[in-house]
Short mmCIF file of C-alpha atoms and ligand atoms in Angstrom, two decimals:
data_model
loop_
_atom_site.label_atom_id
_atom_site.label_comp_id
_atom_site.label_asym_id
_atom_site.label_seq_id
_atom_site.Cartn_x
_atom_site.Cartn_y
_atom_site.Cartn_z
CA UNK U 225 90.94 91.42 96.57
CA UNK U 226 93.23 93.32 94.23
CA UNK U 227 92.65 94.78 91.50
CA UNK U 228 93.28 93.55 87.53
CA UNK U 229 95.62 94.92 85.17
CA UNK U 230 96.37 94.50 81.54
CA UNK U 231 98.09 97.04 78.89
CA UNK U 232 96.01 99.43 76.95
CA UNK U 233 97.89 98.67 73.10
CA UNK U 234 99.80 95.58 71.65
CA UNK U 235 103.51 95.68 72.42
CA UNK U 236 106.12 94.08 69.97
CA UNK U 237 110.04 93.58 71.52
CA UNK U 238 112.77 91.52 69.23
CA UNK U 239 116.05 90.88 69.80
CA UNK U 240 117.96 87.49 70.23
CA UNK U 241 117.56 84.90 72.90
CA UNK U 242 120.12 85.10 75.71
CA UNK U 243 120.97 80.78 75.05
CA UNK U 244 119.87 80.39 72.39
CA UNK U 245 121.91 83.17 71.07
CA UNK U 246 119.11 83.17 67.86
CA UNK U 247 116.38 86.32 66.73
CA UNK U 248 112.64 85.93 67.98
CA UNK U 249 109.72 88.25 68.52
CA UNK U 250 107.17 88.65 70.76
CA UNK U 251 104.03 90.90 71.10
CA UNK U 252 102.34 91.37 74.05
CA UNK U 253 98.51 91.77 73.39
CA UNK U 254 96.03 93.52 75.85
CA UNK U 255 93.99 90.19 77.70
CA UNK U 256 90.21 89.92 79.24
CA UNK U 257 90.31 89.79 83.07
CA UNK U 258 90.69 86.55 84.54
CA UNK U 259 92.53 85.35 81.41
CA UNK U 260 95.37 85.33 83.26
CA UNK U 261 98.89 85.64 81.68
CA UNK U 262 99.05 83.17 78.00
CA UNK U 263 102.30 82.80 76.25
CA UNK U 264 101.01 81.43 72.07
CA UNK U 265 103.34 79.86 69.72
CA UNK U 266 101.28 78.98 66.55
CA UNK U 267 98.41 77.27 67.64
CA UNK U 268 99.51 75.92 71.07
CA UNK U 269 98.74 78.39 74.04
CA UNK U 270 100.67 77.88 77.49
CA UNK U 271 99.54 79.70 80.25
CA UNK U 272 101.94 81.01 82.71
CA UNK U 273 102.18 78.55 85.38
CA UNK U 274 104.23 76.50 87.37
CA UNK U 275 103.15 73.24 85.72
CA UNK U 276 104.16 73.99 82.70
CA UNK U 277 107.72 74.61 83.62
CA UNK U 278 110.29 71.77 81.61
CA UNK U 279 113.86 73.18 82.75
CA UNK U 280 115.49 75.33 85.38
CA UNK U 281 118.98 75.27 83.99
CA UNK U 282 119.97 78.87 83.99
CA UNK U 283 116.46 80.11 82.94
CA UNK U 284 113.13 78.80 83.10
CA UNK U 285 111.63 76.96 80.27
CA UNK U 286 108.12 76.61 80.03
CA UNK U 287 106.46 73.72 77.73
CA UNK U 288 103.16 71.84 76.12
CA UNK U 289 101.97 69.79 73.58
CA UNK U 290 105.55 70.00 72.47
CA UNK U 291 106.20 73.60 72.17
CA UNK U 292 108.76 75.19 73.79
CA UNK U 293 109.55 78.92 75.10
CA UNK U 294 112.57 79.62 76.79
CA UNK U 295 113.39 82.20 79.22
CA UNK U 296 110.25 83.45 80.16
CA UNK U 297 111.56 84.84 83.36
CA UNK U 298 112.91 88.59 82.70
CA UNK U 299 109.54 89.35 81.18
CA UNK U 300 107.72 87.61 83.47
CA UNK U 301 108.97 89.23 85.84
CA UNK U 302 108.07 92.86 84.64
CA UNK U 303 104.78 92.09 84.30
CA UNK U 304 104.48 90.85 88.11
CA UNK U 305 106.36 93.53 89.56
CA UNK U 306 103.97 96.05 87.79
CA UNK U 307 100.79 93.97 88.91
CA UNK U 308 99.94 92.88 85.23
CA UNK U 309 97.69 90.20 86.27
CA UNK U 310 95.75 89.53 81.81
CA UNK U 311 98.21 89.39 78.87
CA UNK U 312 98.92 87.44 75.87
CA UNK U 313 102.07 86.95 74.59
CA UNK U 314 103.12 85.87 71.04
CA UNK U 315 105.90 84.79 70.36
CA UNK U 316 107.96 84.14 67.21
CA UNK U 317 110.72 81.54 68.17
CA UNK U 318 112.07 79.55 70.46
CA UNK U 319 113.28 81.96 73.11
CA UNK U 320 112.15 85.48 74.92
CA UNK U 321 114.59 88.19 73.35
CA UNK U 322 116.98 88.77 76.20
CA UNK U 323 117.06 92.58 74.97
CA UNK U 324 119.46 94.39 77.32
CA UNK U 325 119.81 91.39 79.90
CA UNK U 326 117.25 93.29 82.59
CA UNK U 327 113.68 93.44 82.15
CA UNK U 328 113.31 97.49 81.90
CA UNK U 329 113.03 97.38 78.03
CA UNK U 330 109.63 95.46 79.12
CA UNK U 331 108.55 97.47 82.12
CA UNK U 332 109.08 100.86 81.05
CA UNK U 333 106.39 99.89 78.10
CA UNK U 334 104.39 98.07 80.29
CA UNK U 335 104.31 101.15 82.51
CA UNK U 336 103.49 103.27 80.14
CA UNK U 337 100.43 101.77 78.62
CA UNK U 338 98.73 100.32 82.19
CA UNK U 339 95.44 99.84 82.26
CA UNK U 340 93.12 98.67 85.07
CA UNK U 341 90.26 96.38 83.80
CA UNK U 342 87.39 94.32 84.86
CA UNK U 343 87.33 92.43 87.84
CA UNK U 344 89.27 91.39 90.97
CA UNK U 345 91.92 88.72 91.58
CA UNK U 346 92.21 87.04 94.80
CA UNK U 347 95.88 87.26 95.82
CA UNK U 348 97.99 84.20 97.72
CA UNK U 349 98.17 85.86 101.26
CA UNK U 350 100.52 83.42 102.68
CA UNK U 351 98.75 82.21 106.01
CA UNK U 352 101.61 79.60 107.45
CA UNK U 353 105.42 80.09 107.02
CA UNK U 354 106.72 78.02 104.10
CA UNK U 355 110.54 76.20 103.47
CA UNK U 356 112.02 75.03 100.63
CA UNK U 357 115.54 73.87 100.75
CA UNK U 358 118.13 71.92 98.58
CA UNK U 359 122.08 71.98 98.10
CA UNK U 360 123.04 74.98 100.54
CA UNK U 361 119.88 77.02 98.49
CA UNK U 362 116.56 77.93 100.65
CA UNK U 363 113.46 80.16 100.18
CA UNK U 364 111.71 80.66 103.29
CA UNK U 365 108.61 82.96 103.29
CA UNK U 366 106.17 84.37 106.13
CA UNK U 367 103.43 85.94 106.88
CA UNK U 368 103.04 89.63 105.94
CA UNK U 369 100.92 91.88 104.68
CA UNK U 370 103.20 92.94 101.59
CA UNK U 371 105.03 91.11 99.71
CA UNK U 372 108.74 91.81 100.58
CA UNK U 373 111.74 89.99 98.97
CA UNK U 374 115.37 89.89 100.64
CA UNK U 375 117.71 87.90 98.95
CA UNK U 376 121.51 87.30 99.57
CA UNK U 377 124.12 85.50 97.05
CA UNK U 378 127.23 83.94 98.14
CA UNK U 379 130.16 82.55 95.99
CA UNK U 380 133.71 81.48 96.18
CA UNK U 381 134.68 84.88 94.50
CA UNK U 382 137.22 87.27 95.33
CA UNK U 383 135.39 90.26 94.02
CA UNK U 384 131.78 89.25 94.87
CA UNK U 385 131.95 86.95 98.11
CA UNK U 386 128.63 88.27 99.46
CA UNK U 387 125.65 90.28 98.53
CA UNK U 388 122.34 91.10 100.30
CA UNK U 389 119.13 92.81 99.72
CA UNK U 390 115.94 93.51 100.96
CA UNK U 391 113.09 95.57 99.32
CA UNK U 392 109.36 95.79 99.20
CA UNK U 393 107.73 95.61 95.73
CA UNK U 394 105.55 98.09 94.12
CA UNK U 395 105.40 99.19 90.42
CA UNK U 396 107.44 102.27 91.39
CA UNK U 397 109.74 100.22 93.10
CA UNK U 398 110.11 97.62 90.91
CA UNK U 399 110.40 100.21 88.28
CA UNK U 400 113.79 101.75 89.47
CA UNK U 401 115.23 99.43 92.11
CA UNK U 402 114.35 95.72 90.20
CA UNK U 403 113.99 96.25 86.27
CA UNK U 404 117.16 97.85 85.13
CA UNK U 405 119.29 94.74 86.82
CA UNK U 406 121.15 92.86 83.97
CA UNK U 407 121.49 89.14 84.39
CA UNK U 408 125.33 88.33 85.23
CA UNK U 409 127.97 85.67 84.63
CA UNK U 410 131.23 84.90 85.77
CA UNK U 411 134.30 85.38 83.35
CA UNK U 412 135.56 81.56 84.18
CA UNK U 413 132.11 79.95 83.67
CA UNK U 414 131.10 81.76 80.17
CA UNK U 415 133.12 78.87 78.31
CA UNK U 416 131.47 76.44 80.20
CA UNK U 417 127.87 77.76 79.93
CA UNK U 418 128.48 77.89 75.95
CA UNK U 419 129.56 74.13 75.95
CA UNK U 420 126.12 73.34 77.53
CA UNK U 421 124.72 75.39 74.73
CA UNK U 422 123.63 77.71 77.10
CA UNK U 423 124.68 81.97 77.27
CA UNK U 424 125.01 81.37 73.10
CA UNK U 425 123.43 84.69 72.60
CA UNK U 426 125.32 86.53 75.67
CA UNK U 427 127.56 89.52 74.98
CA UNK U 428 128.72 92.55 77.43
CA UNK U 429 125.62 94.07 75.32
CA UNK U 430 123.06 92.17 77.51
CA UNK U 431 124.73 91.07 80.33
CA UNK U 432 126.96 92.30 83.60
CA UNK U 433 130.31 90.35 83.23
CA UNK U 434 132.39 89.81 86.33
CA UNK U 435 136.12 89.01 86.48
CA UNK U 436 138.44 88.32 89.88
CA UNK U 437 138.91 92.24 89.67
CA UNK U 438 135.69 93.62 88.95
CA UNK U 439 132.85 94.16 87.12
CA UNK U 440 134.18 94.17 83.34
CA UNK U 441 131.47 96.37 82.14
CA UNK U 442 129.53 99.51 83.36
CA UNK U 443 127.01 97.93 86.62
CA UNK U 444 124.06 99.99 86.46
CA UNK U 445 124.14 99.58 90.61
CA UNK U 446 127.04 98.32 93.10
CA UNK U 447 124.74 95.56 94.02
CA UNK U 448 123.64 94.52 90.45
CA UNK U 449 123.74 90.86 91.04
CA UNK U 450 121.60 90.61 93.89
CA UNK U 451 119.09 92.83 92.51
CA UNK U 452 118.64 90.48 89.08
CA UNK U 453 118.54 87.64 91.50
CA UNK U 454 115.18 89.15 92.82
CA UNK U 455 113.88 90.13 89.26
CA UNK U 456 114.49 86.37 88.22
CA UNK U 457 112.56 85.07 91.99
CA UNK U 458 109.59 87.88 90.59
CA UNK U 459 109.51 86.08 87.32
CA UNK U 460 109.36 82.79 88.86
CA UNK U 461 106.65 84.06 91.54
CA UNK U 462 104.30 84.87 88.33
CA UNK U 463 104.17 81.18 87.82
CA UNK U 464 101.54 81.00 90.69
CA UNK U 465 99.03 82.93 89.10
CA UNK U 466 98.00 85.38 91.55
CA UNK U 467 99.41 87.92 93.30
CA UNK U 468 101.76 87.16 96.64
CA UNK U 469 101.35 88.50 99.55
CA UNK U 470 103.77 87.37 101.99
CA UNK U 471 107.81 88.28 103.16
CA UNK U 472 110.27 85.75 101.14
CA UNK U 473 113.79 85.20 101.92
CA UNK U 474 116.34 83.77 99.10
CA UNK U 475 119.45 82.37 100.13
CA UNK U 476 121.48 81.49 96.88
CA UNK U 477 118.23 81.08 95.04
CA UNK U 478 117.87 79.79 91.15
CA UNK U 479 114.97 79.03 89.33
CA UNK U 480 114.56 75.46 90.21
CA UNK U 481 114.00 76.47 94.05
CA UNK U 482 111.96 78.97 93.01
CA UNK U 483 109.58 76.61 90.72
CA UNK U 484 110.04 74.34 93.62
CA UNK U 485 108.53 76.79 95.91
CA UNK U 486 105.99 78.07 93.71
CA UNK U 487 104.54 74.61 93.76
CA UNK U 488 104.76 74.06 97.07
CA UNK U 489 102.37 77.06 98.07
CA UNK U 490 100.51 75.99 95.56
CA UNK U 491 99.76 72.48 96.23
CA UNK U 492 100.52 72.31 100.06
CA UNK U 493 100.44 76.24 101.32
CA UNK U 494 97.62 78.27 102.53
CA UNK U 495 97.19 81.02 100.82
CA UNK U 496 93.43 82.42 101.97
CA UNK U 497 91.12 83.42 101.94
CA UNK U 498 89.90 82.68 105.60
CA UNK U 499 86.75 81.20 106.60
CA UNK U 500 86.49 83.05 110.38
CA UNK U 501 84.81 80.65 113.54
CA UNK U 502 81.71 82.65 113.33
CA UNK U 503 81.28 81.76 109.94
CA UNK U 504 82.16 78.38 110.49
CA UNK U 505 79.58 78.35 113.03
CA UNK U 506 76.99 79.05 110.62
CA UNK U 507 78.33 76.48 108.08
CA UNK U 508 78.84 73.19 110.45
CA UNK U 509 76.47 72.45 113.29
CA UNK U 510 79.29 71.75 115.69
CA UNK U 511 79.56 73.09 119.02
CA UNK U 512 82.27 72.99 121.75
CA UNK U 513 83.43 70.89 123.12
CA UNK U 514 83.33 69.07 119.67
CA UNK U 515 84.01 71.77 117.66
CA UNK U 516 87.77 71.12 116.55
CA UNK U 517 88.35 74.18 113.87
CA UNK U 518 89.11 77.42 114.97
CA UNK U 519 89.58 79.17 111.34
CA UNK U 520 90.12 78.09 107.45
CA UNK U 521 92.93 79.34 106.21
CA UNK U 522 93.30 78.36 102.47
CA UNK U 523 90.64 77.54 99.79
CA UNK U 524 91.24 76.84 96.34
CA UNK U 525 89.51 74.40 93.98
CA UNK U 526 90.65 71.40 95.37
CA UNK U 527 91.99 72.20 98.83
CA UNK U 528 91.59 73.18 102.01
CA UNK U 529 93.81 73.85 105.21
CA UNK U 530 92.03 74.57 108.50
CA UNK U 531 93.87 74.98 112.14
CA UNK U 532 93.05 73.95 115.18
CA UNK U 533 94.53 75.42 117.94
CA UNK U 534 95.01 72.43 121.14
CA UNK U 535 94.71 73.95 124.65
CA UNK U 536 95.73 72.42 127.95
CA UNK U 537 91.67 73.77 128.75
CA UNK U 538 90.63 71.21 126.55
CA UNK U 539 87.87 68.89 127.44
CA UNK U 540 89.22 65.90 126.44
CA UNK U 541 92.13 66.03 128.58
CA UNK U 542 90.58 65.60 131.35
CA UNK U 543 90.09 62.24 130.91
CA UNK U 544 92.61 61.61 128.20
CA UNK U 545 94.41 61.19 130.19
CA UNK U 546 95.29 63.82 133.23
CA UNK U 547 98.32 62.65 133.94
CA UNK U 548 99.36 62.62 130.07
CA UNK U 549 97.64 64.73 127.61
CA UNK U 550 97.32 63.59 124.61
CA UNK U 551 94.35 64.34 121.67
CA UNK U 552 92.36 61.23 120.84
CA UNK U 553 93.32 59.93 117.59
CA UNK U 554 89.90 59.56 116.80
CA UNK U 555 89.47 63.61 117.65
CA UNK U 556 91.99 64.14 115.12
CA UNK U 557 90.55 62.69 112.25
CA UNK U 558 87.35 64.58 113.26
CA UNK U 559 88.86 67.73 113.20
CA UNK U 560 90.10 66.91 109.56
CA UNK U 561 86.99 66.03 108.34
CA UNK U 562 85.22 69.12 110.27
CA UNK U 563 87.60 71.38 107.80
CA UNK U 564 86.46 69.36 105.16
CA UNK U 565 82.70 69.86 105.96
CA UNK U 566 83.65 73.57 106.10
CA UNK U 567 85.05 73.61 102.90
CA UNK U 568 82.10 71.33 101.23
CA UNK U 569 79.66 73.83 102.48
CA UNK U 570 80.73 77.08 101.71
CA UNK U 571 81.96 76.11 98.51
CA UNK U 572 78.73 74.35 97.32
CA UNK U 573 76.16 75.64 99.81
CA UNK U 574 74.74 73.80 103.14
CA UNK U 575 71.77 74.87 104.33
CA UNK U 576 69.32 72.20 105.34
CA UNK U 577 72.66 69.75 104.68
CA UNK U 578 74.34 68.07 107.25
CA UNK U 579 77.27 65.71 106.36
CA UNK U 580 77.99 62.56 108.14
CA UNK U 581 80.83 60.12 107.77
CA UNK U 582 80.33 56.66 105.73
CA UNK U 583 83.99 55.58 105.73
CA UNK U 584 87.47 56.29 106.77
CA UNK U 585 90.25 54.34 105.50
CA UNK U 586 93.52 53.84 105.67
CA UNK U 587 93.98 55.82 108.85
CA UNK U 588 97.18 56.23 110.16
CA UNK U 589 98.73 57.89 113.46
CA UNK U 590 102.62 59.15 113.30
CA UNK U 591 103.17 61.12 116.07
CA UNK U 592 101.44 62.19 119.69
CA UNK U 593 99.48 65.97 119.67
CA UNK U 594 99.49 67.80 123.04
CA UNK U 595 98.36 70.94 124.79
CA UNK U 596 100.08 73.93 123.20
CA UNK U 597 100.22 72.18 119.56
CA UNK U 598 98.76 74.06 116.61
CA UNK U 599 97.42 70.93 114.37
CA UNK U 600 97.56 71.93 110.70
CA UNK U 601 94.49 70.05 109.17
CA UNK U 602 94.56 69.87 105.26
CA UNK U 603 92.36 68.26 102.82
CA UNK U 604 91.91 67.78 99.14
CA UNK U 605 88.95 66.87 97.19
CA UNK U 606 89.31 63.25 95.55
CA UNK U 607 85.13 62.67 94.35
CA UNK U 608 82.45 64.10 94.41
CA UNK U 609 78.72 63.84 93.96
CA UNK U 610 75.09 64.74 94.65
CA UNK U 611 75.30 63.14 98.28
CA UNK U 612 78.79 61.55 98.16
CA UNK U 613 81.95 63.42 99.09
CA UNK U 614 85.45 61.46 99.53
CA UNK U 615 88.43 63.67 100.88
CA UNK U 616 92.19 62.88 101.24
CA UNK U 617 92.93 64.31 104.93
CA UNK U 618 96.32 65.14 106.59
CA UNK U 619 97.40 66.73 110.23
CA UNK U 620 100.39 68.40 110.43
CA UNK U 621 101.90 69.58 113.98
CA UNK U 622 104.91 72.03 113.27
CA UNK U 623 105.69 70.49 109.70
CA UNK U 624 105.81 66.56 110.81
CA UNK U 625 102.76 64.50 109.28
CA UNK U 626 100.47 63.32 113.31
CA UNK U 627 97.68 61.70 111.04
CA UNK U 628 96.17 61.40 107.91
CA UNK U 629 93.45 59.23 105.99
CA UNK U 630 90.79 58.71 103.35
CA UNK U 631 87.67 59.85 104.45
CA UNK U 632 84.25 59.36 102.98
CA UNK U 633 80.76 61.26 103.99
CA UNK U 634 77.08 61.26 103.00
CA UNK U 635 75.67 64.62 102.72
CA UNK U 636 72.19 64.17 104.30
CA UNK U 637 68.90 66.64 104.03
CA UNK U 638 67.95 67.34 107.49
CA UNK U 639 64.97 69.12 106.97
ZN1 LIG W 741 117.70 86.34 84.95
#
């Protein structure tokens, strides 16, 4: 658990939007703990999360109920490099004030008026390696017990053909190595950007401008570029809603890879907390040999991803079939729904419960699981009742789908 931060004092920044090139306002208001971060234009509020993101086109746009606010990233960003976890942020037009380009206006401010509050937050302590990929862009992340960012850009550019970074986040960190990067353009693309009716409030004011020679105004580092890239991944990050733990590697990133990824550790990752055997033990009455979940690795409302690791010491190869290992189909789906039963019961209590299965459906087998396999067993909540659960279950080996179904189960007094 981590702990909660907010600001002590309201916090008012104007200037004009980067695209939209027009003035707005925003003041950033002091939030309970486990408000979470709110952006509020008039009477609409939009919380800061991936599913309210609309557009990724050079900034990310986040929308509801028909209100829009654009380029939320920069001060996004600031608030999740400096652990701001409560906030709410009016704003007063259609578009975060780009200010000087970076987001230091924001975190120096924030800094300065930190305050821990109320209350813990559960970070996302990413459990399994995760891979998103499209058009030559990729963010890969793994396991780790900080969250580390290295990100390299590449471009058909004489005077920038390659940059890389790599650099573990703290405030302090964030503070001096993150914030003061400017977003950046390209001298041959500005034209093009303001035909899109994007970069309409860019100027060599807010922004790092790069010609075939050089960098045509003051760069606050050598590696400028490269360092905004990771404030922008930070601001996209925040759209999860917790804090990451985790390494993550950017190759040519941009916000819609980011959002991309944000929702895919969100809706498919594990994340923790874990749910250790000894504990499962107490939970499920299962015993080996027919115990088939060695730990839960990610909880949330809805979901929850268990593993399984399969051994050549297995019982069930020794008659299935000694010759050729495989894991019983049938197995498979049991060790699904024993993940599920896990999750039922220390979400919403077992004791004296038992669960038992009253229908599978639409069961299907892809691909063969054998000794030295780590099977990947998620499931997500469809229904729920009194003494009625039904589950959506999937078994991944390695990233490839081996089996999945619809499972039902009667939860059963067994006093
Ligand atoms: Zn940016």
């Amino acid at each position: 658990m981590r702990g909660r931060f907010t600001i002590k004092k309201s916090l008012n920044f104007e200037g004009i939007g980067l695209h939209t090139g027009k003035p707005s306002r925003i003041t950033v208001h002091p939030a309970q703990g486990g408000e979470g971060i709110v952006f509020r234009k008039g009477d609409v509020e939009i919380p800061a999360r991936y599913e309210f993101v609309s557009q990724t086109s050079r900034r990310t746009v986040l929308e509801k109920d028909g209100v829009r606010i654009e380029t939320v990233e920069h001060l996004l960003s600031a608030m999740y490099g400096l652990g701001i976890t409560d906030a709410l942020v009016e704003v007063e037009g259609e578009e975060i004030p780009a200010m000087d380009g970076s987001s230091l206006p924001f975190a120096e401010a924030f800094y300065e008026n930190l305050v821990k509050q109320e209350g813990e937050i559960q970070p996302y302590r990413l459990m399994l390696p995760e891979k998103v990929e499209k058009d030559g862009r990729r963010v890969e992340a793994f396991p780790s017990d900080e969250l580390t960012v290295s990100t390299a850009i590449r471009y058909q550019h004489p005077f920038i053909p390659s940059q890389f970074l790599e650099l573990t986040i703290t405030p302090e960190t964030y503070l001096r190595e993150i914030a003061p990067a400017r977003t950046y353009a390209f001298e041959e693309e500005v034209e093009e950007l303001r035909k899109r009716g994007l970069a309409a409030g860019g100027s060599l004011e807010n922004a790092l401008v790069i010609s075939k020679n050089g960098y045509m105004n003051e760069p606050r580092f050598p590696d400028e570029p490269v360092r905004h890239k990771i404030l922008d991944l930070l601001g996209d990050l925040a759209l999860l809603g917790r804090p990451f733990v985790g390494r993550i590697m950017a190759l040519a990133p941009g916000h819609e890879i980011h959002v991309e990824f944000v929702r895919k550790l969100a809706e498919e990752g594990a994340g923790g907390p874990v749910v250790e055997l000894d504990e499962i033990k107490r939970l499920i009455p299962h015993r080996y040999p027919f115990l088939l979940v060695d730990r839960i690795i990610h909880m949330d409302e809805k979901r929850a991803v268990g593993i399984k690791q399969v051994t050549a010491n297995e019982e069930f190869f020794q008659g299935h079939f000694p010759h050729y290992p495989v894991m019983p189909g049938v197995l498979i789906v049991e060790a699904i729904a024993q993940v599920g039963a896990v999750a039922f019961f220390k979400k919403f209590g077992g004791d004296g419960k038992m669960a038992f299965f009253a229908g599978i459906d639409e069961v299907r087998f892809k691909r063969q699981v054998k000794p030295g396999d780590t099977l990947v067993l998620h499931i997500r909540l469809l229904r729920k009742s009194s003494r009625m659960v039904k589950m959506e279950g999937k078994a991944v080996v390695q990233g490839q789908p081996v089996a999945s179904g619809i499972f039902t189960a009667i939860i059963a007094d067994i006093r």
